[in-house]
CSV table of C-alpha atoms in Angstrom, one decimal:
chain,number,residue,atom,x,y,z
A,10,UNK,CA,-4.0,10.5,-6.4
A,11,UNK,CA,-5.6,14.3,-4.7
A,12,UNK,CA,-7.7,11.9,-2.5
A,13,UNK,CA,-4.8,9.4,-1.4
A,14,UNK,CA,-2.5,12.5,-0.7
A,15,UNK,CA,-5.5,13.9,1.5
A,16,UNK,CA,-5.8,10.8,3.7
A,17,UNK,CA,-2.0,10.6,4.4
A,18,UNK,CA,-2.5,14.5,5.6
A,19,UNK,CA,-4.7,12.2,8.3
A,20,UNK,CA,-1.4,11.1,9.7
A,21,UNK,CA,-0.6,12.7,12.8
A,22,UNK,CA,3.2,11.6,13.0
A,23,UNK,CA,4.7,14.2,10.9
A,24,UNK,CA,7.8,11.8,9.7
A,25,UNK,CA,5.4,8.9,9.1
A,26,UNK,CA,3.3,11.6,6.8
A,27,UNK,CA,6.1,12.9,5.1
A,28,UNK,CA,7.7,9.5,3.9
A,29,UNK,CA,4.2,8.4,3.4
A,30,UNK,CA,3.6,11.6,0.9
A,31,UNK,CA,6.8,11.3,-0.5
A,32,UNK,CA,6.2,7.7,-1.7
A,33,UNK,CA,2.8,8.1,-3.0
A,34,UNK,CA,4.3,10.8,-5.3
A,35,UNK,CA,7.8,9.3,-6.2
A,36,UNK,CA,7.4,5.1,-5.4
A,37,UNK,CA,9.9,4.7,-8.1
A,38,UNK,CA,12.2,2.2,-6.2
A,39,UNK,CA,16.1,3.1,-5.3
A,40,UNK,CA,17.6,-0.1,-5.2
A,41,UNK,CA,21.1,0.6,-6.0
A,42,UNK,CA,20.6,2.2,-9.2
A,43,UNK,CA,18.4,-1.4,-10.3
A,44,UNK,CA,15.9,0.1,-12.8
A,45,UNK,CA,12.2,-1.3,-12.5
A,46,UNK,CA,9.7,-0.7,-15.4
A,47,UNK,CA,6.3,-1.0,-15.4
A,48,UNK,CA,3.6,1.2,-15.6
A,49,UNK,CA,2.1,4.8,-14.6
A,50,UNK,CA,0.5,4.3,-10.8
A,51,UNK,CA,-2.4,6.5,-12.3
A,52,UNK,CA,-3.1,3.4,-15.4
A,53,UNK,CA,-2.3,0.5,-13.3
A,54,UNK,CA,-4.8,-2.2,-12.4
A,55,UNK,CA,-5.4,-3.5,-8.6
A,56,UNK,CA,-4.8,-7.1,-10.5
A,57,UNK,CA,-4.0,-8.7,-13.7
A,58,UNK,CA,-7.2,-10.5,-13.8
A,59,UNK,CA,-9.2,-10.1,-10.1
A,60,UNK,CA,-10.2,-7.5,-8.9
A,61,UNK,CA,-10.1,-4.0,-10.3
A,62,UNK,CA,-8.6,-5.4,-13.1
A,63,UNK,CA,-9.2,-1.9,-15.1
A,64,UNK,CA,-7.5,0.9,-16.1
A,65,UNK,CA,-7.2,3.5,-12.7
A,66,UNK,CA,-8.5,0.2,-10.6
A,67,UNK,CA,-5.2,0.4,-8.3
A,68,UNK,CA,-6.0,4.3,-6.9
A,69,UNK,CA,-9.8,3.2,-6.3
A,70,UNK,CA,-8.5,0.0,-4.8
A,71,UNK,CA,-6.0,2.3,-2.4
A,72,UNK,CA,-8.5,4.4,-1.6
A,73,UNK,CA,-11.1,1.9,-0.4
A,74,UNK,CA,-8.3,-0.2,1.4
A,75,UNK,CA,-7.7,3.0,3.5
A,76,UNK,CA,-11.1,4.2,4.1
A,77,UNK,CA,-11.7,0.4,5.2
A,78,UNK,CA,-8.6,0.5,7.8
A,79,UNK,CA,-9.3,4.0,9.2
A,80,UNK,CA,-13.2,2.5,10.0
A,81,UNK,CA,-11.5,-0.6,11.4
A,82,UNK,CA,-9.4,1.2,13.7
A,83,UNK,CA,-12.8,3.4,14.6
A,84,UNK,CA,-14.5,0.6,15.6
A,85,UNK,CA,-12.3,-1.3,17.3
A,86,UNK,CA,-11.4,2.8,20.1
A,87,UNK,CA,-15.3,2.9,20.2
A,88,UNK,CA,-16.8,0.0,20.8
A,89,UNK,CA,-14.2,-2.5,22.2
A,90,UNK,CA,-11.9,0.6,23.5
A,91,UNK,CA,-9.2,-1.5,21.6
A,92,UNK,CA,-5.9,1.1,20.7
A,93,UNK,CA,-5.2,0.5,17.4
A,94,UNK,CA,-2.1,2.7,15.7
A,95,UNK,CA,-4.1,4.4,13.3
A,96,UNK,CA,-0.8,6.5,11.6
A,97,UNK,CA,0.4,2.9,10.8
A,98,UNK,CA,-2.7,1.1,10.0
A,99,UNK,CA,-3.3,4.8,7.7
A,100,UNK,CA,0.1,4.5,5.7
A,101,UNK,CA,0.4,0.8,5.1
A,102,UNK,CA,-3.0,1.2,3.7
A,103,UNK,CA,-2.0,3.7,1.3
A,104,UNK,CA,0.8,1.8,0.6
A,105,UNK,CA,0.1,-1.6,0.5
A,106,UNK,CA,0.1,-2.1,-3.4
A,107,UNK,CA,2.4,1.0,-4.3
A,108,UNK,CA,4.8,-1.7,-5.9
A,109,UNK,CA,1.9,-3.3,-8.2
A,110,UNK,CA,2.7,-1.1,-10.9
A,111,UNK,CA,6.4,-2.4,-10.9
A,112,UNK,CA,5.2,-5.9,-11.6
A,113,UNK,CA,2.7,-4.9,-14.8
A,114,UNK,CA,4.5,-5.7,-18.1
A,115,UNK,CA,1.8,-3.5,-20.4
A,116,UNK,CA,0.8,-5.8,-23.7
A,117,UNK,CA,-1.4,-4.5,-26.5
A,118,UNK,CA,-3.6,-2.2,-23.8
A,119,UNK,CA,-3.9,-5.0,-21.3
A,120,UNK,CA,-1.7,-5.4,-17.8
A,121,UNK,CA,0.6,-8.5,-17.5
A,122,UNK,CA,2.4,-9.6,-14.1
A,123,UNK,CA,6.3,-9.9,-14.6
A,124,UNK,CA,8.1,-12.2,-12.1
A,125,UNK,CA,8.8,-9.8,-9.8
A,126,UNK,CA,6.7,-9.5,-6.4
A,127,UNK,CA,5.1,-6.7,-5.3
A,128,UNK,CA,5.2,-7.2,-1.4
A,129,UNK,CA,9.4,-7.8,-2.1
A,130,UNK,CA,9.6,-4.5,-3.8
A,131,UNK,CA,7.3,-2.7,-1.1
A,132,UNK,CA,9.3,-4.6,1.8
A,133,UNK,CA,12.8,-3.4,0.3
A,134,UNK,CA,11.5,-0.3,-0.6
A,135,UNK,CA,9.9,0.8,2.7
A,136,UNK,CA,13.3,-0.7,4.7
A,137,UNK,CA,15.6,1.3,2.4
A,138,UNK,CA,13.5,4.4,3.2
A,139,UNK,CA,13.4,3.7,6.6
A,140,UNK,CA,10.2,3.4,7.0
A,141,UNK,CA,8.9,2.0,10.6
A,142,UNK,CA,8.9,-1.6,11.4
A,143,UNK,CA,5.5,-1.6,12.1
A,144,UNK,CA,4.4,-0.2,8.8
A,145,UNK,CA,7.2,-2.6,6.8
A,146,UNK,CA,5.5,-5.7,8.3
A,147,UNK,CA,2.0,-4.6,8.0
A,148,UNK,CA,2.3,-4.0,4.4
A,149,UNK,CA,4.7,-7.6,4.1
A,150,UNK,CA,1.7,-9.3,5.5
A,151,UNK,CA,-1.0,-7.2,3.7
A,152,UNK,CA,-1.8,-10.9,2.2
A,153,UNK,CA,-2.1,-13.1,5.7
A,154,UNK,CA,-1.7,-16.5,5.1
A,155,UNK,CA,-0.5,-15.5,1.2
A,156,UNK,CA,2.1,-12.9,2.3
A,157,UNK,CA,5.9,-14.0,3.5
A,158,UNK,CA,5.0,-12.9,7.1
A,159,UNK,CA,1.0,-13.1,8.7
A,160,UNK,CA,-0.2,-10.2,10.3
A,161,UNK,CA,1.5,-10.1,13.9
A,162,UNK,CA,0.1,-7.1,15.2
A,163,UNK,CA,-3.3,-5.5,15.3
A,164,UNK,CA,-2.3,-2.8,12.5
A,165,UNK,CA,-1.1,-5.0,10.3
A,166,UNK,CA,-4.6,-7.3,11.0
A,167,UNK,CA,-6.3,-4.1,10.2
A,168,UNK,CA,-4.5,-3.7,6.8
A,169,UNK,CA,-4.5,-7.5,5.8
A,170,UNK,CA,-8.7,-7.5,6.5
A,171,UNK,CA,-9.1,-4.1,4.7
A,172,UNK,CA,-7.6,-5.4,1.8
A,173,UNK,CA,-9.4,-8.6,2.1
A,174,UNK,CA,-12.8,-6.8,2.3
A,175,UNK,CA,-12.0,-4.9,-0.9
């Protein structure tokens, strides 16, 4: 979790940051008093059964993701002078999956999906926190042609092919 918290401290928009921060460390969903089990972000696995399907797999997953987007968004200033919104592209990285341990039902030591969906939770989540639009779509469509929405913007591009490439 130290790392993740240190790459949102990459975030130059201090209210982006801040809600960023404050979600890694609390993602414990406020929907109208609805309580959500699951299991510790710290245990969960990236997937059930694909990859980083292990114990602590989610955190190395979100760190990867992130360290993936931040190199996109290099590449595309220096080499193709593309402007990329990096603050974005930096938080919906870190919080693509924050939901994934809301969807785990833990049986006998192994991780079990739940019917719920992780990109709902996140998309209800980050609109009842008030996160920005770009950031609620780029993590909605974190999936491309598998989420609800495909990535419409160049952040949210960035975040679907980090993912991917993980």
């Amino acid at each position: 979790m130290k790392r993740l918290l240190e790459l949102a401290e990459l975030i130059k928009n201090t209210e982006l940051r801040n809600k960023t921060i404050e979600l890694l460390r609390d993602p414990t969903p406020s929907y109208h008093g609805w309580k959500v089990e699951g299991i510790e972000l710290e245990r969960a696995p990236a997937s059930a059964n694909l990859h980083h399907s292990y114990c602590g797999g989610l955190l190395e997953h979100t760190l990867s993701v992130a360290r993936i987007g931040i190199a996109i968004c290099d590449v595309l200033k220096e080499v193709h002078n593309v402007e990329v919104d990096k603050d974005t592209v930096i938080a919906s990285c870190l919080i693509h999956d924050i939901m994934k341990p809301m969807v785990y039902e833990e049986n006998e030591g192994t991780a079990n999906t739940s019917k719920l969906n992780h990109l709902l939770l996140a998309t209800l989540e980050l609109y009842k926190r008030d996160f920005p639009a770009g950031v609620v779509h780029a993590v909605a469509a974190h999936h491309g042609k598998g989420s609800p929405v495909k990535p419409g913007t160049l952040e949210a591009l960035a975040v679907h092919l980090a993912d991917s490439l993980d």
